[in-house]
């Protein structure tokens, strides 16, 4: 180690005077070596991180660059500017295809170098940084893909120099930040297809590469010919994805830093065009748009955390929440959407009331979308079920007891939904709402809810037991007719509608099984919660699972007979399933 450290010191002593005379060549060499990173690592991080963390070799390059005393922060920025503006004077790659990755690597190296510097050094280098960014933005499409790195550099300076007393520097910072945001937004817009002035249709996302489909087809055919991979319809896919990720990472905090408390009203005009281009990505739920969708959700989540940005995203977020395909999203996006919905409902007390009106859970539901005379009964019931699911998601995204004062109204509308006994899709979502309320409302406030919970659980478990009893156990699988139309063979327990059309005939067996599963999940949650949280359920626990001292067959240890006056519901269902 001592020998290598001695060699490093000697090398740095040689590089130090040479860096002054050959700074451009040295920085170009740093960028060329920086570009040769592990491609596999880059591919893994490309969907989420437009600027991957430096690997070991890149960190060593940074160590060498930071150790050269003559290459101060402002000197590096000036050298980078000259290399980009006068590429013919330095040893850059000759072809344009190689030149663009080199420029990306050069600005990526510059950003990482800035992150290694002290705050005072970064502030002192502001004139050179401002000049570099202006020149890069002036080049337009030549360095368009590198705009994320430029935005990252500006964000790094804004974070270090927050609260600067120099009004001119602050004004220059605001102007250049807005230009960087507009440049990134222009890259985002490159992957959007706008209808002409005659069509007047909403912008749509140009399809990107079908990577998953291509990989699956190659695995099925056993071929290794990469020429079979379908080409990307959108050549700007990667660049727009990078821009979305950078905006998600720096936009919200950058706007909050550069505009003081007296200038927050300037944020909305800057943010509105960005949200206009981001919304089409949020509306596209296709598999090949998943990376861009994740980045767009992260962007919306970060922006929604600031009250002053609300006017720029409220309407779009609410419409996306009410979209039919809202729940078609990657699982990790649900957490980000939970933050968005929480901010949407919390920052304005009237938004939740507006949601209640939209989903038809208030007395003003006559104006809601559920009474569309052109839709059939099945579609209306499916829409009602999905709206109940949105209500459950909103409550689940909130804090404990946040909607306590709305609980009587919510309970009343859930009771109205439960009157549709033979609509399993609606009943399943009501059970989901019950589960969410148990988690988001304190036990003392749920006293009035327990009669409905217990009654519905008993009714559904009894119906399931009846179906299993009437089923012919010689068959290996349940007959579709038994579950598609439970009323055909049942007459008790309020299962039949009196004098009404049998609506359940339009639902498949999967609807009923999903409803039974939802009821079992509710019972499972109740049994998993601590008894101190469910004081009102202690009286009814024995009717579902029996007492702790009972055997699995429903008999007590001290019982001398094999029969009891009452056998718990779950025990009876277990016996029927064991027979099958």
PDB file of N, CA and C in Angstrom, residues 275 300 309-320 344 348 350-351 354:
ATOM      1  N   UNK A 275     -47.008  19.284 -16.344  1.00  0.00           N
ATOM      2  CA  UNK A 275     -48.095  18.365 -16.032  1.00  0.00           C
ATOM      3  C   UNK A 275     -48.929  18.051 -17.279  1.00  0.00           C
ATOM      4  N   UNK A 300     -45.376  13.043 -10.187  1.00  0.00           N
ATOM      5  CA  UNK A 300     -46.610  13.568  -9.606  1.00  0.00           C
ATOM      6  C   UNK A 300     -46.581  13.481  -8.084  1.00  0.00           C
ATOM      7  N   UNK A 309     -48.241  23.985  -5.275  1.00  0.00           N
ATOM      8  CA  UNK A 309     -48.314  23.399  -6.617  1.00  0.00           C
ATOM      9  C   UNK A 309     -49.691  22.818  -6.926  1.00  0.00           C
ATOM     10  N   UNK A 310     -50.609  22.876  -5.992  1.00  0.00           N
ATOM     11  CA  UNK A 310     -51.865  22.143  -6.097  1.00  0.00           C
ATOM     12  C   UNK A 310     -52.655  22.505  -7.350  1.00  0.00           C
ATOM     13  N   UNK A 311     -52.717  23.788  -7.701  1.00  0.00           N
ATOM     14  CA  UNK A 311     -53.520  24.207  -8.852  1.00  0.00           C
ATOM     15  C   UNK A 311     -53.013  23.623 -10.163  1.00  0.00           C
ATOM     16  N   UNK A 312     -51.753  23.185 -10.202  1.00  0.00           N
ATOM     17  CA  UNK A 312     -51.180  22.668 -11.447  1.00  0.00           C
ATOM     18  C   UNK A 312     -51.495  21.199 -11.668  1.00  0.00           C
ATOM     19  N   UNK A 313     -51.866  20.450 -10.621  1.00  0.00           N
ATOM     20  CA  UNK A 313     -52.046  19.002 -10.780  1.00  0.00           C
ATOM     21  C   UNK A 313     -53.351  18.482 -10.207  1.00  0.00           C
ATOM     22  N   UNK A 314     -54.119  19.286  -9.500  1.00  0.00           N
ATOM     23  CA  UNK A 314     -55.322  18.789  -8.828  1.00  0.00           C
ATOM     24  C   UNK A 314     -56.303  18.167  -9.813  1.00  0.00           C
ATOM     25  N   UNK A 315     -56.672  18.917 -10.853  1.00  0.00           N
ATOM     26  CA  UNK A 315     -57.700  18.430 -11.788  1.00  0.00           C
ATOM     27  C   UNK A 315     -57.252  17.155 -12.485  1.00  0.00           C
ATOM     28  N   UNK A 316     -56.000  17.111 -12.953  1.00  0.00           N
ATOM     29  CA  UNK A 316     -55.506  15.919 -13.648  1.00  0.00           C
ATOM     30  C   UNK A 316     -55.467  14.711 -12.710  1.00  0.00           C
ATOM     31  N   UNK A 317     -55.006  14.916 -11.479  1.00  0.00           N
ATOM     32  CA  UNK A 317     -54.923  13.798 -10.539  1.00  0.00           C
ATOM     33  C   UNK A 317     -56.305  13.255 -10.204  1.00  0.00           C
ATOM     34  N   UNK A 318     -57.284  14.132 -10.041  1.00  0.00           N
ATOM     35  CA  UNK A 318     -58.631  13.677  -9.726  1.00  0.00           C
ATOM     36  C   UNK A 318     -59.230  12.889 -10.888  1.00  0.00           C
ATOM     37  N   UNK A 319     -59.029  13.360 -12.111  1.00  0.00           N
ATOM     38  CA  UNK A 319     -59.539  12.638 -13.270  1.00  0.00           C
ATOM     39  C   UNK A 319     -58.852  11.284 -13.432  1.00  0.00           C
ATOM     40  N   UNK A 320     -57.560  11.221 -13.143  1.00  0.00           N
ATOM     41  CA  UNK A 320     -56.851   9.942 -13.218  1.00  0.00           C
ATOM     42  C   UNK A 320     -57.359   8.974 -12.166  1.00  0.00           C
ATOM     43  N   UNK A 344     -54.009  15.036  -2.253  1.00  0.00           N
ATOM     44  CA  UNK A 344     -55.164  15.553  -2.982  1.00  0.00           C
ATOM     45  C   UNK A 344     -56.339  15.807  -2.052  1.00  0.00           C
ATOM     46  N   UNK A 348     -57.158  20.178   0.714  1.00  0.00           N
ATOM     47  CA  UNK A 348     -58.406  20.898   0.459  1.00  0.00           C
ATOM     48  C   UNK A 348     -59.550  20.060   1.015  1.00  0.00           C
ATOM     49  N   UNK A 350     -62.660  20.278   0.660  1.00  0.00           N
ATOM     50  CA  UNK A 350     -63.814  20.062  -0.221  1.00  0.00           C
ATOM     51  C   UNK A 350     -63.592  18.939  -1.232  1.00  0.00           C
ATOM     52  N   UNK A 351     -62.346  18.485  -1.389  1.00  0.00           N
ATOM     53  CA  UNK A 351     -62.074  17.484  -2.428  1.00  0.00           C
ATOM     54  C   UNK A 351     -62.729  16.156  -2.102  1.00  0.00           C
ATOM     55  N   UNK A 354     -66.274  16.304  -2.933  1.00  0.00           N
ATOM     56  CA  UNK A 354     -66.429  16.204  -4.384  1.00  0.00           C
ATOM     57  C   UNK A 354     -66.310  14.758  -4.838  1.00  0.00           C
TER      58      UNK A 354
END
